[in-house]
Amino acid sequence: MHANMEWTRKDLLGIEDLAKEEIDGILDTAEGFREVSARSVKKVPALRGKVIVNLFFEASTRTRISFELAGTRLSADVINFAGATSSASKGETLSDTARNIEAMGVDILVLRHPCSGAAYQLSKAVTASVVNAGDGTHEHPTQGLLDIYTIRRALGRIEGLKVAIVGDVSHSRVARSNIWGLQKLGAEVYAVGPPTLVPRGLAKMGVKVSHHLDEILPEIDVFNMLRIQAERQDQGLFPTIREYSRLFGLNRQRMKRVKPTALVLHPGPINRGVEITPDVADGPQSLILNQVTNGLAIRMAVLYLVGTRATNPGAREGGVA
Ligand code: CP
């Protein structure tokens, strides 16, 4: 763990709340856990005896499997809960559902929910730790952390880098978590997209706003391409998917104009041929699958830190063994 950081938080609700030292501390802790996944026995006893419940009220592939594997590799007992088949479908509130689950002796609740603020609300209702796995359009902190960790591993630093977040920034919890985290670590953040998909207030936060991807291509170190949410197309936020792709898609022609060292990220799921072409997504500058690998280490670090917080700080020394 980072030498200057002692983790005391019960929950991880967003990156907005975190100090630079806490972000560095999570990334450094992840570095220790990354090596565990390369072992033949991919398990450490760090959370043995703890119980984690993954509460997912929205579809997920990467985040749900990643949290499940992370808990398992830390030797916790992990239960997966799908909102659609639970008593929530009979009208039970989120807080009541969570309190009932907590009454069975749960230590950590991992929540994905369509409502912004759901993780915060839950954290007030339970004494168990709450980890936000994506709440509405608010934050997706472990995705932001894994994106930043992936950049740091590839380029050795965050400070001074120019990172462009391209696409539907307005509706993206991934964008919000990235902006908070990257700025706290000293990156210069660009939000790029059509005016209907980039919030006006971002410039006041120090984010550089551009509506012309072609103008900034040569100066950017990292492109984080957001999923274009086709389900929003009928809201008239951009003319057609084809038009969007022509103006904001990362393709072979555009890659000829970027720095040779520029990197490409995407949180997934990808719309191939819309925000990114297959040759770029699978090309040498893409770190998309590295993000998924690094996400496991980040989630192990987050579960470990909240699961062993201040109540037993000394236990952390045996975390990666
Ligand atoms: N990036 C991300 O959150 O993917 P999932 O929706 O598959 O979890």
XYZ file of C-alpha atoms and ligand atoms in Angstrom:
329
model
C 0.000 0.000 0.000
C 1.013 3.641 -0.504
C 3.341 4.693 2.315
C 1.348 7.850 3.170
C -2.109 6.318 3.168
C -4.067 4.471 5.848
C -7.492 3.468 4.506
C -10.285 4.359 6.946
C -13.370 4.607 4.726
C -16.247 2.174 5.224
C -17.361 2.562 1.595
C -16.137 3.374 -1.899
C -18.927 5.456 -3.422
C -17.075 7.620 -5.943
C -13.724 9.085 -6.914
C -14.986 12.623 -6.276
C -14.681 11.937 -2.521
C -11.131 10.569 -2.645
C -7.895 12.405 -1.928
C -4.942 11.974 -4.298
C -3.173 9.867 -1.637
C -6.162 7.510 -1.412
C -6.214 7.026 -5.197
C -2.458 6.374 -5.228
C -2.958 3.993 -2.297
C -5.570 1.947 -4.187
C -3.361 1.788 -7.310
C -0.330 0.717 -5.266
C -2.381 -1.918 -3.440
C -3.633 -3.208 -6.819
C -0.034 -3.540 -7.991
C 0.571 -5.973 -5.138
C -2.530 -8.011 -5.990
C -1.934 -8.086 -9.763
C 0.736 -10.729 -9.347
C -1.697 -13.059 -7.526
C -3.604 -13.667 -10.770
C -0.408 -14.901 -12.446
C 0.143 -17.658 -9.848
C -0.909 -21.262 -10.395
C -2.973 -21.001 -7.165
C -4.746 -17.675 -7.686
C -5.795 -17.082 -4.095
C -4.690 -15.238 -0.951
C -6.331 -15.456 2.483
C -6.785 -11.677 2.919
C -10.595 -11.728 3.351
C -11.049 -15.286 4.646
C -14.212 -15.442 6.753
C -15.723 -12.287 5.185
C -18.932 -12.356 3.142
C -19.455 -10.256 0.006
C -22.798 -9.903 -1.792
C -22.848 -8.541 -5.343
C -26.176 -6.749 -5.797
C -26.688 -6.107 -9.521
C -29.879 -4.325 -10.590
C -28.515 -3.652 -14.106
C -26.890 -5.771 -16.782
C -23.153 -6.310 -16.473
C -20.509 -8.670 -17.825
C -17.090 -7.254 -16.899
C -17.844 -5.599 -13.552
C -19.930 -8.428 -12.088
C -17.509 -11.209 -13.036
C -14.544 -9.075 -11.986
C -15.985 -8.392 -8.502
C -16.930 -12.058 -8.124
C -13.429 -13.216 -9.060
C -11.819 -10.524 -6.913
C -13.760 -11.624 -3.819
C -13.025 -15.291 -4.525
C -9.287 -14.636 -4.978
C -9.259 -12.894 -1.593
C -10.856 -16.075 -0.088
C -14.130 -14.327 0.841
C -17.491 -16.079 0.495
C -19.151 -14.400 -2.489
C -22.888 -14.419 -3.242
C -24.336 -12.988 -6.462
C -27.748 -11.372 -6.395
C -29.679 -10.393 -9.539
C -32.224 -7.640 -8.878
C -34.597 -8.841 -11.603
C -35.244 -12.200 -9.871
C -35.341 -10.853 -6.292
C -38.042 -9.527 -3.977
C -37.242 -6.050 -5.320
C -39.514 -7.068 -8.213
C -42.328 -7.395 -5.609
C -41.876 -3.807 -4.463
C -39.302 -4.154 -1.666
C -37.138 -1.029 -1.313
C -33.392 -1.147 -1.910
C -32.723 -0.310 1.760
C -35.040 -3.086 3.005
C -33.494 -5.593 0.617
C -30.005 -4.606 1.781
C -30.898 -4.617 5.512
C -32.324 -8.132 5.164
C -29.191 -9.306 3.380
C -27.020 -7.604 5.996
C -28.937 -9.424 8.767
C -27.388 -12.640 7.423
C -23.930 -11.385 8.420
C -22.646 -9.734 5.256
C -19.481 -7.590 5.386
C -19.415 -5.933 1.939
C -22.231 -5.060 -0.480
C -21.230 -4.339 -4.085
C -24.038 -2.418 -5.805
C -24.832 -1.682 -9.438
C -28.058 0.291 -9.805
C -29.738 2.419 -12.498
C -30.398 5.323 -10.075
C -27.706 7.945 -9.455
C -27.103 8.148 -5.700
C -28.275 4.585 -4.959
C -24.897 3.548 -3.508
C -24.834 6.616 -1.245
C -28.370 5.887 -0.031
C -27.452 2.273 0.677
C -24.289 3.240 2.563
C -26.426 5.222 5.030
C -28.856 2.325 5.525
C -26.366 -0.434 6.391
C -23.298 -0.873 8.576
C -21.688 -3.172 5.990
C -19.236 -1.597 3.537
C -20.777 -0.484 0.233
C -18.802 -0.474 -3.017
C -20.373 1.375 -5.935
C -20.225 -0.738 -9.114
C -21.965 1.970 -11.163
C -24.951 4.133 -10.155
C -27.005 5.708 -12.927
C -25.102 8.504 -14.641
C -23.230 9.410 -11.433
C -20.012 7.387 -10.941
C -18.376 4.039 -11.694
C -15.356 4.417 -9.413
C -13.682 1.046 -9.946
C -13.871 1.580 -13.736
C -12.264 5.011 -13.342
C -9.576 3.535 -11.084
C -8.819 0.669 -13.459
C -8.602 3.077 -16.406
C -6.146 5.277 -14.487
C -4.195 2.237 -13.275
C -3.940 0.944 -16.858
C -2.575 4.285 -18.051
C -0.110 4.462 -15.148
C 1.165 0.931 -15.841
C 1.595 1.675 -19.556
C 3.111 5.162 -19.373
C 4.562 5.237 -15.859
C 2.723 8.385 -14.796
C -0.548 10.329 -14.952
C 0.704 13.849 -14.217
C 0.997 15.996 -17.343
C -0.698 13.526 -19.700
C -3.408 14.727 -22.076
C -6.352 12.334 -21.849
C -9.351 12.675 -24.187
C -12.680 11.192 -23.112
C -14.667 10.852 -26.324
C -18.399 10.315 -26.803
C -21.501 10.543 -24.635
C -19.854 12.343 -21.719
C -23.200 13.716 -20.466
C -24.685 10.330 -19.612
C -21.468 8.541 -18.689
C -20.643 7.542 -15.118
C -17.329 6.235 -16.476
C -16.488 9.715 -17.780
C -17.321 11.355 -14.452
C -15.136 8.964 -12.447
C -12.285 9.356 -14.945
C -12.476 13.149 -14.854
C -12.329 13.307 -11.052
C -9.481 10.820 -10.774
C -7.352 12.032 -13.676
C -7.566 15.651 -12.567
C -6.647 14.811 -8.974
C -3.533 13.038 -10.297
C -2.546 15.983 -12.508
C -3.664 14.951 -16.005
C -5.091 17.424 -18.504
C -8.555 16.113 -19.404
C -10.395 16.772 -22.672
C -14.103 15.998 -23.168
C -14.830 15.436 -26.845
C -18.201 14.939 -28.515
C -21.155 16.683 -30.113
C -22.513 19.654 -28.083
C -25.590 17.581 -27.134
C -23.410 14.963 -25.419
C -20.890 17.137 -23.559
C -22.184 19.027 -20.474
C -21.590 22.782 -20.515
C -20.386 22.898 -16.893
C -17.270 20.832 -17.581
C -15.167 23.823 -18.641
C -15.673 25.291 -15.137
C -14.120 22.092 -13.713
C -10.990 22.732 -15.781
C -11.882 20.165 -18.449
C -11.027 21.233 -22.012
C -14.095 20.791 -24.222
C -13.824 20.044 -27.949
C -16.482 19.252 -30.511
C -13.911 18.354 -33.167
C -11.942 15.173 -32.587
C -9.782 15.780 -35.674
C -8.444 19.054 -34.235
C -6.953 17.489 -31.119
C -5.768 14.109 -32.466
C -2.005 14.912 -32.638
C -1.682 16.240 -29.082
C -3.461 13.523 -27.089
C -1.627 10.809 -25.090
C -4.647 8.639 -24.244
C -8.045 8.279 -25.941
C -10.782 6.825 -23.733
C -13.608 5.991 -26.149
C -17.020 5.786 -24.473
C -19.748 3.427 -25.596
C -22.257 5.310 -27.690
C -25.606 4.508 -26.187
C -27.712 3.584 -29.212
C -30.777 3.553 -26.957
C -30.457 7.360 -26.726
C -30.511 7.865 -30.460
C -34.287 8.307 -30.539
C -33.840 11.272 -28.176
C -32.294 13.187 -31.085
C -28.938 13.766 -29.383
C -27.107 13.163 -32.659
C -28.413 12.763 -36.220
C -27.500 9.121 -36.945
C -25.061 6.507 -35.684
C -23.288 6.729 -39.043
C -22.867 10.493 -38.724
C -21.585 10.100 -35.152
C -19.085 7.501 -36.277
C -17.856 9.686 -39.130
C -17.195 12.632 -36.791
C -16.147 10.959 -33.522
C -15.233 7.327 -34.287
C -11.616 6.245 -33.847
C -10.592 4.557 -37.107
C -7.476 3.708 -39.125
C -7.318 7.125 -40.821
C -7.445 8.971 -37.519
C -4.845 6.645 -35.951
C -2.370 7.812 -38.632
C -2.556 11.300 -37.111
C -2.129 10.396 -33.417
C 1.187 10.201 -31.547
C 2.948 6.853 -32.148
C 2.862 6.395 -28.360
C -0.844 7.272 -27.998
C -2.986 4.660 -26.251
C -6.617 3.656 -26.766
C -8.975 2.665 -23.947
C -12.639 1.657 -23.943
C -14.609 0.583 -20.849
C -16.738 -1.897 -22.831
C -19.073 -3.129 -24.042
C -17.802 -1.973 -27.461
C -20.007 -1.098 -30.419
C -17.547 -2.215 -33.096
C -17.652 0.114 -36.073
C -19.441 2.894 -34.149
C -17.154 4.579 -31.578
C -14.158 2.473 -32.606
C -13.353 0.296 -35.619
C -12.302 -3.341 -35.084
C -8.761 -2.752 -36.397
C -8.226 -0.012 -33.770
C -9.937 -1.937 -30.942
C -7.718 -4.961 -31.634
C -4.654 -2.977 -32.744
C -1.252 -2.467 -31.108
C -2.202 0.803 -29.383
C -5.318 -0.653 -27.751
C -5.246 -1.500 -24.030
C -8.855 -2.647 -23.874
C -8.163 -6.166 -22.612
C -5.405 -4.888 -20.299
C -8.129 -2.758 -18.689
C -10.133 -5.889 -17.929
C -7.098 -7.682 -16.455
C -6.161 -4.641 -14.380
C -9.780 -4.268 -13.232
C -9.502 -7.500 -11.306
C -6.471 -6.213 -9.363
C -8.221 -2.883 -8.684
C -11.326 -4.647 -7.353
C -9.213 -6.943 -5.185
C -7.522 -3.823 -3.783
C -10.821 -2.019 -3.110
C -12.489 -5.037 -1.464
C -9.372 -5.647 0.615
C -9.097 -2.024 1.773
C -12.745 -1.616 2.781
C -12.811 -5.164 4.215
C -9.805 -4.588 6.480
C -10.219 -0.853 7.195
C -9.044 0.711 10.446
C -10.844 -1.899 12.639
C -7.830 -4.154 12.053
C -5.177 -2.196 10.148
C -2.320 -4.540 11.054
C -4.039 -7.366 9.177
C -3.120 -5.612 5.923
C 0.510 -6.594 6.253
C -0.531 -10.138 5.359
C -2.661 -9.058 2.373
C -0.610 -10.457 -0.468
C 0.974 -13.668 0.789
N -17.389 -1.388 -18.128
C -18.464 -1.966 -17.573
O -19.000 -1.507 -16.571
O -18.891 -3.111 -18.201
P -20.131 -3.992 -17.721
O -21.373 -3.166 -17.921
O -20.088 -5.218 -18.590
O -19.945 -4.329 -16.273
